[in-house]
Short mmCIF file of C-alpha atoms and ligand atoms in Angstrom, two decimals:
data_model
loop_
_atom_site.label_atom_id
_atom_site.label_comp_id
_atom_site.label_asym_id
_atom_site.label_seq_id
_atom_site.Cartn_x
_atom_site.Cartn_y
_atom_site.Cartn_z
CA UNK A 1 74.64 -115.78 -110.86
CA UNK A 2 72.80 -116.51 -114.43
CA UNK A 3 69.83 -114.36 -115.11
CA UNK A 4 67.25 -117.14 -114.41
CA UNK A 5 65.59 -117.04 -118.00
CA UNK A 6 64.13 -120.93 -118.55
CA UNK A 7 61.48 -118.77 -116.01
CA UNK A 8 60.91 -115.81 -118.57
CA UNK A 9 60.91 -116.23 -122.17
CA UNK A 10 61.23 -112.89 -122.81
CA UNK A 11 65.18 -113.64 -122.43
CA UNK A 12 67.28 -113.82 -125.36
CA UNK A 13 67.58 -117.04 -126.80
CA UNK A 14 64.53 -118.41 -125.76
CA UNK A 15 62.38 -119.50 -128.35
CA UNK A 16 59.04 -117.20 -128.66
CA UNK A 17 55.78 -119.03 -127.95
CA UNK A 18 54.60 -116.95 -130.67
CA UNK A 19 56.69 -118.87 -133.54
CA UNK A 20 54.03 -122.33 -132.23
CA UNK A 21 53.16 -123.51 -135.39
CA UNK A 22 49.75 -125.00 -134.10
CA UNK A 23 50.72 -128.70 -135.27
CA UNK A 24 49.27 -129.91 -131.58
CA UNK A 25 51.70 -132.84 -131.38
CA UNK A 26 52.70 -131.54 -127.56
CA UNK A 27 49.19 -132.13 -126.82
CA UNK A 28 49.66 -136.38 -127.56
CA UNK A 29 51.27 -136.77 -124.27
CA UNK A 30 49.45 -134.22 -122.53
CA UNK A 31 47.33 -135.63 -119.35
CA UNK A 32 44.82 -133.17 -119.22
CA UNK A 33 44.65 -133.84 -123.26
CA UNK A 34 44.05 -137.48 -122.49
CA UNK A 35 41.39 -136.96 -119.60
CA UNK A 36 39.41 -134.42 -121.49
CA UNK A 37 40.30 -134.20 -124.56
CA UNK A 38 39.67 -130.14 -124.35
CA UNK A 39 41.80 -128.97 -126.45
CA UNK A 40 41.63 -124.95 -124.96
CA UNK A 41 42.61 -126.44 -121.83
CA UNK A 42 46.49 -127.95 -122.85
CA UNK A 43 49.21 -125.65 -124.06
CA UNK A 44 48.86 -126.06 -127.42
CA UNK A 45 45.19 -124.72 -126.84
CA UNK A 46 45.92 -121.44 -124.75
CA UNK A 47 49.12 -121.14 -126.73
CA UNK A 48 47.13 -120.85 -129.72
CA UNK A 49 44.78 -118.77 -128.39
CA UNK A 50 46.68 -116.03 -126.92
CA UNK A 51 48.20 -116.01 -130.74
CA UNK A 52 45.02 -115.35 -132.27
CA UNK A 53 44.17 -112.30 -129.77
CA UNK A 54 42.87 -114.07 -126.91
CA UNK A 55 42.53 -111.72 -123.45
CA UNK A 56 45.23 -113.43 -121.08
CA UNK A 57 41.82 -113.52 -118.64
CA UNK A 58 40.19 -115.83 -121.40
CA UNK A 59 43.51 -118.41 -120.50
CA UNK A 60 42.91 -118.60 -116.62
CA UNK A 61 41.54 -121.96 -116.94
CA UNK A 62 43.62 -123.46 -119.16
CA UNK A 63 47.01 -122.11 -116.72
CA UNK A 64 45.12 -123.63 -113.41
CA UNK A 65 44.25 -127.11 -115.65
CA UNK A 66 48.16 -127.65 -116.25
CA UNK A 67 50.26 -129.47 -113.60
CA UNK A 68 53.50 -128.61 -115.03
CA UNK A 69 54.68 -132.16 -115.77
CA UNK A 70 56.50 -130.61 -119.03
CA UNK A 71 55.57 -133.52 -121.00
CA UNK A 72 54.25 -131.28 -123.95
CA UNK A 73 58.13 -129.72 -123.97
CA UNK A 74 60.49 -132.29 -125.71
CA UNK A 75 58.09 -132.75 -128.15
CA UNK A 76 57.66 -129.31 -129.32
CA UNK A 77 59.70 -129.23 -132.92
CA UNK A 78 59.81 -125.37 -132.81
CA UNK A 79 61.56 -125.85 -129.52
CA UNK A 80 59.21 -123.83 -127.14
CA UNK A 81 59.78 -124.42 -123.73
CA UNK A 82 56.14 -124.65 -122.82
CA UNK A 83 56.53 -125.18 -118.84
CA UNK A 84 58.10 -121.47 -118.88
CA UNK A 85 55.46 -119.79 -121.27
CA UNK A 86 52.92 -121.48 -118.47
CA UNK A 87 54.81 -120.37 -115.90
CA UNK A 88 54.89 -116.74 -117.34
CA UNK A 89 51.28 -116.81 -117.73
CA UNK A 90 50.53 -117.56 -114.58
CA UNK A 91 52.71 -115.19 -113.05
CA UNK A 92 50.64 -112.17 -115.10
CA UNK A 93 47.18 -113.92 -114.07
CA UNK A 94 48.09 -114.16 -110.37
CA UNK A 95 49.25 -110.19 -110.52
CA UNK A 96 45.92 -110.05 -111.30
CA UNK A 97 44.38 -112.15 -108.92
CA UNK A 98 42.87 -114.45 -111.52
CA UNK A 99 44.01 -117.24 -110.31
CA UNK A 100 44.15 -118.73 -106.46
CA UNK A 101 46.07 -117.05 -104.38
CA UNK A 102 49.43 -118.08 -104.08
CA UNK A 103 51.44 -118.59 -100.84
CA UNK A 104 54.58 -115.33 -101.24
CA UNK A 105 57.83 -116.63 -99.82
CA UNK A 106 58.37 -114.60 -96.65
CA UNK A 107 60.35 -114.05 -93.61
CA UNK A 108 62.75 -116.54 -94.85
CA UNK A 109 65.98 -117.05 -92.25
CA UNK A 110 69.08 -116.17 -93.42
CA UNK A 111 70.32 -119.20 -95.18
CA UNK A 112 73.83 -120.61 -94.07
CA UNK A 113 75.97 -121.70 -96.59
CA UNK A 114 76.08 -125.02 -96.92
CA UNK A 115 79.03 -127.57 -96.13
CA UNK A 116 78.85 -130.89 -97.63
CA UNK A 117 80.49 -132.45 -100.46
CA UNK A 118 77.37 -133.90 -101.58
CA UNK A 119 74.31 -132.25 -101.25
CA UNK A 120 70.95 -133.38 -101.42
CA UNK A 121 68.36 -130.86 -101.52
CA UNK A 122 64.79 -132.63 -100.45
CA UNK A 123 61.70 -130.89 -101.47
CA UNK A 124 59.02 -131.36 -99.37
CA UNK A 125 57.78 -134.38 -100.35
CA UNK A 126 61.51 -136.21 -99.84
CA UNK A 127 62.17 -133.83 -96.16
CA UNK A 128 58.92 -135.46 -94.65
CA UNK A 129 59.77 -139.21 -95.49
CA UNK A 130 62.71 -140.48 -93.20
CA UNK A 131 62.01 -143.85 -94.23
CA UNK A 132 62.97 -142.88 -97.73
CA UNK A 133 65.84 -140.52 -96.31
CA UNK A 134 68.12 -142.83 -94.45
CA UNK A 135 67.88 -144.95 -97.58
CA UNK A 136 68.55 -142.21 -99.93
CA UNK A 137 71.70 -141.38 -97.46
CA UNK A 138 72.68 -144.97 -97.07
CA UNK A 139 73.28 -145.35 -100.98
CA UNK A 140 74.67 -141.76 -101.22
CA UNK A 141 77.50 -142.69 -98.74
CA UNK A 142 78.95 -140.59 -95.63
CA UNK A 143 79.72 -137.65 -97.54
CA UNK A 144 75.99 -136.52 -98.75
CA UNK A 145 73.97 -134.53 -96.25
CA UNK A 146 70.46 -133.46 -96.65
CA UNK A 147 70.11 -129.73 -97.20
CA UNK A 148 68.06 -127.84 -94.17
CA UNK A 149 66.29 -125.27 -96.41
CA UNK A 150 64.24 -127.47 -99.34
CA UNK A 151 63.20 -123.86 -100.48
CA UNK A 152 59.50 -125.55 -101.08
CA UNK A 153 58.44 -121.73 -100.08
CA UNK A 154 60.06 -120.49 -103.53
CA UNK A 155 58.61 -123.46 -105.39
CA UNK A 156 55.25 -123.38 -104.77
CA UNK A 157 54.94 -119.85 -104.80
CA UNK A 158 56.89 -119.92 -108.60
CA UNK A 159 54.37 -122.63 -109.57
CA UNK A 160 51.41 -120.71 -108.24
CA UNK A 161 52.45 -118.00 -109.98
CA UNK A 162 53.22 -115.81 -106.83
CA UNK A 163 56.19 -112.85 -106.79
CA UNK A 164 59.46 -114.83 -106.37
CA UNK A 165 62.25 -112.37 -107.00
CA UNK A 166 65.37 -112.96 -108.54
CA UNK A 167 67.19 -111.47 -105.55
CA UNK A 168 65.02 -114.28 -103.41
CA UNK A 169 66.23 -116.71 -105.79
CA UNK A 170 69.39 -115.88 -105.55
CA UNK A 171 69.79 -115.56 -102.00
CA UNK A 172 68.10 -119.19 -101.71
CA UNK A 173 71.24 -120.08 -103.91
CA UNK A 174 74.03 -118.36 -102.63
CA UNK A 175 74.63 -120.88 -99.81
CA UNK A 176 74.92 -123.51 -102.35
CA UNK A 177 77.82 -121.84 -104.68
CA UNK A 178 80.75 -123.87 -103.90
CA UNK A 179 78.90 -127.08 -103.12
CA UNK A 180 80.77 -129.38 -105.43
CA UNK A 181 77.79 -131.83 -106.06
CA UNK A 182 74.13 -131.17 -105.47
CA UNK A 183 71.53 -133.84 -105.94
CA UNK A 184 67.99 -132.57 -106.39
CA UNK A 185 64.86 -134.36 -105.69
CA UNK A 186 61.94 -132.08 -106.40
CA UNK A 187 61.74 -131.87 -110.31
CA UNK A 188 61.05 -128.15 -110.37
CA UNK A 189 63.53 -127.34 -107.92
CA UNK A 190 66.06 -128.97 -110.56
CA UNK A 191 64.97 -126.80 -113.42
CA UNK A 192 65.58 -123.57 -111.23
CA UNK A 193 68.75 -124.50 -110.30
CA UNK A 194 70.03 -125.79 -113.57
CA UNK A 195 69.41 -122.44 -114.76
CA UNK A 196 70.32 -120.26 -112.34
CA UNK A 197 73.66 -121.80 -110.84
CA UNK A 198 76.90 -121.38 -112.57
CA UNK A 199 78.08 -124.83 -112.95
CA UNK A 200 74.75 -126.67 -113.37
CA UNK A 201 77.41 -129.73 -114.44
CA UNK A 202 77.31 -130.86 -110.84
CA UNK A 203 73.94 -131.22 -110.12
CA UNK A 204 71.72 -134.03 -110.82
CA UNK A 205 68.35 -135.35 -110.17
CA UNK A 206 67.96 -137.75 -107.46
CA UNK A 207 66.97 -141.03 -109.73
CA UNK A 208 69.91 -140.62 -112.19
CA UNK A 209 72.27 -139.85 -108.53
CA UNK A 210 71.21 -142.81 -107.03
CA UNK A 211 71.28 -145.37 -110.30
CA UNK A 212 74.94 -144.41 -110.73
CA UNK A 213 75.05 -147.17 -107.63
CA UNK A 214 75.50 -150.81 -109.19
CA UNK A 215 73.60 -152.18 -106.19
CA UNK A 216 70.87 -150.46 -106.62
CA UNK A 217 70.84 -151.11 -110.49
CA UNK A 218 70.95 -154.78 -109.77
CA UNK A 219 68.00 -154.18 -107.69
CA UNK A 220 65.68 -153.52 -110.22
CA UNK A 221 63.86 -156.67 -111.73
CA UNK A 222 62.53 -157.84 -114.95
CA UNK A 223 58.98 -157.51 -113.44
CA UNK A 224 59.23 -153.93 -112.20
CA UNK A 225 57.41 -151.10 -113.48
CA UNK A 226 59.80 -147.89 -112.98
CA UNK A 227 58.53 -144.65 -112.45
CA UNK A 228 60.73 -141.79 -113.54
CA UNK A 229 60.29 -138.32 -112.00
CA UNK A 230 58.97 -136.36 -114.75
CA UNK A 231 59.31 -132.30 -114.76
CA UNK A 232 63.40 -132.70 -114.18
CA UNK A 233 63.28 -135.66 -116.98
CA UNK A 234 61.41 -133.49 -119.66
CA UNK A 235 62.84 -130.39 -119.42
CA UNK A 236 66.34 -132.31 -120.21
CA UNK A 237 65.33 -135.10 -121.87
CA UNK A 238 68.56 -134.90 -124.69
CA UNK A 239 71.02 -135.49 -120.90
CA UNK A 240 68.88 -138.29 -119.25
CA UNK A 241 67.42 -140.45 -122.13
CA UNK A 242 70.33 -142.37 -122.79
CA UNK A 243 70.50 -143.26 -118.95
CA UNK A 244 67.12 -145.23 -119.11
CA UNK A 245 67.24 -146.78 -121.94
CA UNK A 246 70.81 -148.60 -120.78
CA UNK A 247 68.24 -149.13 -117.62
CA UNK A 248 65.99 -150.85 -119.53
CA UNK A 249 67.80 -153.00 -121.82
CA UNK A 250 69.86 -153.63 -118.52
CA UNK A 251 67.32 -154.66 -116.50
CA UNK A 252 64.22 -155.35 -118.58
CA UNK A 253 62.20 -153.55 -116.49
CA UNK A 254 59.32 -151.14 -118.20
CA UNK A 255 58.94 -147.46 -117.46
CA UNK A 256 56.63 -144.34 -117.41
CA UNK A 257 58.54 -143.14 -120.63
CA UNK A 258 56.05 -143.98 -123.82
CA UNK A 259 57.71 -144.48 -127.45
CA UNK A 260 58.67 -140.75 -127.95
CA UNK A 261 60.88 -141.00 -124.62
CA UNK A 262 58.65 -138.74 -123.21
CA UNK A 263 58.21 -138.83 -119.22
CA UNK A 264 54.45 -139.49 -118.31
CA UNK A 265 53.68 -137.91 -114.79
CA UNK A 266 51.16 -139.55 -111.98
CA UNK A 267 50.38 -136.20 -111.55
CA UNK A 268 50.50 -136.40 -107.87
CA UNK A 269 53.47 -133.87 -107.44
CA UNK A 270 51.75 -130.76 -108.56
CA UNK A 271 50.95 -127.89 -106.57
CA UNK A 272 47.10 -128.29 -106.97
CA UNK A 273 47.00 -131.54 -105.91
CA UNK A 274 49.82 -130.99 -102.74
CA UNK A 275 47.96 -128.09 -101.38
CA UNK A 276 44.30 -129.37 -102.17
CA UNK A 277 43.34 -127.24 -104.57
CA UNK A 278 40.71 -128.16 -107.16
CA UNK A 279 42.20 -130.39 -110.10
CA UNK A 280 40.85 -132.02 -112.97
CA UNK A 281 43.46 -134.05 -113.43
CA UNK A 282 42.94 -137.58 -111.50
CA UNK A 283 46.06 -139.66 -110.29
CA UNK A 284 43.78 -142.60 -110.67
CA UNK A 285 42.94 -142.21 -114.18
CA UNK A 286 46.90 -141.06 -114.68
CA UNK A 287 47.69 -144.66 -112.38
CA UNK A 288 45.26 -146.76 -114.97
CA UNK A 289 46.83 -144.73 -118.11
CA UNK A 290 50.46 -145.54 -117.03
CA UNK A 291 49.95 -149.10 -116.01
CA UNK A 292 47.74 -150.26 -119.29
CA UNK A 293 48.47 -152.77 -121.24
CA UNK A 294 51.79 -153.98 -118.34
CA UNK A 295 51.52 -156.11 -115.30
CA UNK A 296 54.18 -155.70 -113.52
CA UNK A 297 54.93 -157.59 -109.84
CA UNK A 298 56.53 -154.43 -108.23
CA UNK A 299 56.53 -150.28 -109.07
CA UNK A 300 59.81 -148.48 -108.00
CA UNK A 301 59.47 -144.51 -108.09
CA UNK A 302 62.04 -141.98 -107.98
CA UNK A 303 59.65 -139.11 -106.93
CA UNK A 304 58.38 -140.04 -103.27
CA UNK A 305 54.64 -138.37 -104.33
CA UNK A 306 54.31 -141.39 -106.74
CA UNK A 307 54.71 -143.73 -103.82
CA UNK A 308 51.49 -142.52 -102.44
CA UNK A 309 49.85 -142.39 -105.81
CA UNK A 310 50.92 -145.92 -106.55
CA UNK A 311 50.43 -146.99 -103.32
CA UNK A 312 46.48 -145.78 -102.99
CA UNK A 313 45.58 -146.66 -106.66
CA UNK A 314 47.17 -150.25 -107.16
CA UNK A 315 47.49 -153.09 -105.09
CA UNK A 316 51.20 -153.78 -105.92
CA UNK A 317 54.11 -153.33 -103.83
CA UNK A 318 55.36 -150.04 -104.24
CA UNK A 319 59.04 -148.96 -103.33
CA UNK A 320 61.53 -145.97 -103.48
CA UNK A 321 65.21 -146.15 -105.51
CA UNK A 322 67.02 -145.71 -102.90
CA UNK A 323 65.09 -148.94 -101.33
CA UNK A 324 66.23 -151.62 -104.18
CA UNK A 325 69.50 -151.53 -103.60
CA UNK A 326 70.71 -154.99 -102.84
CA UNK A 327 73.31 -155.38 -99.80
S1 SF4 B 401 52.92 -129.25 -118.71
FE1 SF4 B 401 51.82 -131.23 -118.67
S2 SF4 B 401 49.70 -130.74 -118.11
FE2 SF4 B 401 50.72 -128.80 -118.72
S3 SF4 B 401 50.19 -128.57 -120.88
FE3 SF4 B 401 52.18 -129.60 -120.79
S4 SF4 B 401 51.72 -131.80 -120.85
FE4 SF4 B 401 49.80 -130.72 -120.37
S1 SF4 B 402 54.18 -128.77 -130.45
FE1 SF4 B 402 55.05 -126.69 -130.35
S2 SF4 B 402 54.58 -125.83 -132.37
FE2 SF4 B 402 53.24 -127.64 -132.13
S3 SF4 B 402 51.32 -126.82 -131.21
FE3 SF4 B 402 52.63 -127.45 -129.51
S4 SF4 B 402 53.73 -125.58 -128.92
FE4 SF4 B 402 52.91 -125.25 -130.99
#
């Protein structure tokens, strides 16, 4: 098992925060940028700050502000991966109990190793749809099972900043070596794994899993407004980008991706908002920011979170993937 460094950029070969040149261009897709325009509260900002001597308690507010959508990332020309720096900062402010408390992976069962050919592991947004789910499986074919453990636990306790262990980690993934494809729908959950597993060659998101279906490709209309899942998109932007924009000129449908190819994010799959904690971001004003200037007739999401954003915020028909696909 890798040593899971895209968590820890104290690793070799990851690129020190420290070497942030202070040009602030990962701040012109940031959504806490563009509701607030506060500039201490987006990496750039605390990044900055902690450079210039700042007390890591002086950065609480900016770490709790972020929702890890990783859209600041591909646009970083020094190369920073700013989702992990955030990551590690929250980890040392929770130590401290600076910032809410986060829920410690516990008492987890002994996990079973896993026997499918195709994977899919849920995350909890995907585990408590089964609408979604029997479509997702009915595209996927007979072969793709959902996995039982989603390992939301380890998530939102990485995200809050909580204790997760690499042994936890790696005993969350040990069931999976072996698995010869895993689809992942949680965007997170994909940047763990992609770092951690061995062969992260056979693992995908589930919006580039299920496009790789010509029905559901020739689902998608002209008129649609598709919503890519962004914290798996922008951490590996260089492997996906391609992908949509064949989607696009395909299909002629718009997306969440603005002219840099960067991902924009609802915002409605962070932690803050899942467990109710207080946000400043608003999936309204993230809704209104995506949809400007487009009127499209229908929104397809990859992410089932934006479903429910979409859903509450627009009048529009709103529809999963996995629910275009034409017969
Ligand atoms: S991860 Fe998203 S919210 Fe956080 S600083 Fe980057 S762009 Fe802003
Ligand atoms: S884009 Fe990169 S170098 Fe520029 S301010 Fe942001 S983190 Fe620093």
């Amino acid at each position: 098992m890798k040593k899971l460094s895209r968590y820890d950029h104290t690793q070799p070969g990851a690129i020190d925060p420290a070497q942030c040149n202070g040009c602030g261009v990962c701040m012109l897709s940031c959504p806490v940028w563009h509701q607030h325009r506060t500039k201490a509260l987006t990496y750039c900002g605390r990044n900055r700050a902690a450079i210039g001597g700042a007390d890591e308690d002086d950065l609480a507010p900016s770490a709790a502000a972020c929702i890890l959508c990783g859209s600041c990332e591909p646009l970083c020309p020094m190369g920073i991966r700013t989702q992990q720096s955030t990551l590690a900062l929250r980890r040392n402010l929770a130590r401290r109990g600076l910032l809410p408390n986060p829920r410690v992976a516990r008492d987890r069962k002994k996990p079973e190793r896993a026997a499918a050919s195709r994977l899919i592991i849920p995350g909890a947004s995907l585990r408590d749809n089964g609408r979604i789910i029997s479509a997702v499986l009915r595209v996927l074919g007979g072969e793709a099972k959902l996995h039982a453990d989603d390992g939301s636990d380890l998530l939102l306790s990485l995200e809050a900043g909580g204790e997760v262990s690499d042994a936890q980690i790696q005993e969350y993934l040990a069931p999976l070596e072996g698995v010869p494809e895993l689809i992942v729908a949680d965007g997170l959950m994909f940047n763990l794994l992609y770092s951690a597993l061995p062969s992260p060659k056979s693992m995908l998101p589930l919006g580039p899993a299920l496009l790789r279906d010509p029905n559901v490709r020739a689902g998608i209309k002209s008129t649609d407004f598709y919503m890519i899942e962004t914290r798996a998109y922008n951490a590996h932007r260089h492997a996906f980008v391609e992908l949509y924009s064949r989607l696009r000129r395909e299909t002629g449908c718009t997306t969440n991706l603005d002219l840099q190819r960067v991902a924009t994010p609802t915002g409605a799959s962070c932690m803050q908002h899942r467990e109710g904690l207080k946000t400043i971001i608003s999936i309204e004003e993230q809704v209104k920011w995506l949809l400007e200037g487009r009127r499209p007739a229908r929104i397809v999401v990859e992410h089932p979170d934006d479903l429910e954003a979409f859903s509450r915020y627009t009048k529009l028909p709103v529809v999963h993937l996995a629910e275009v696909a034409k017969p």
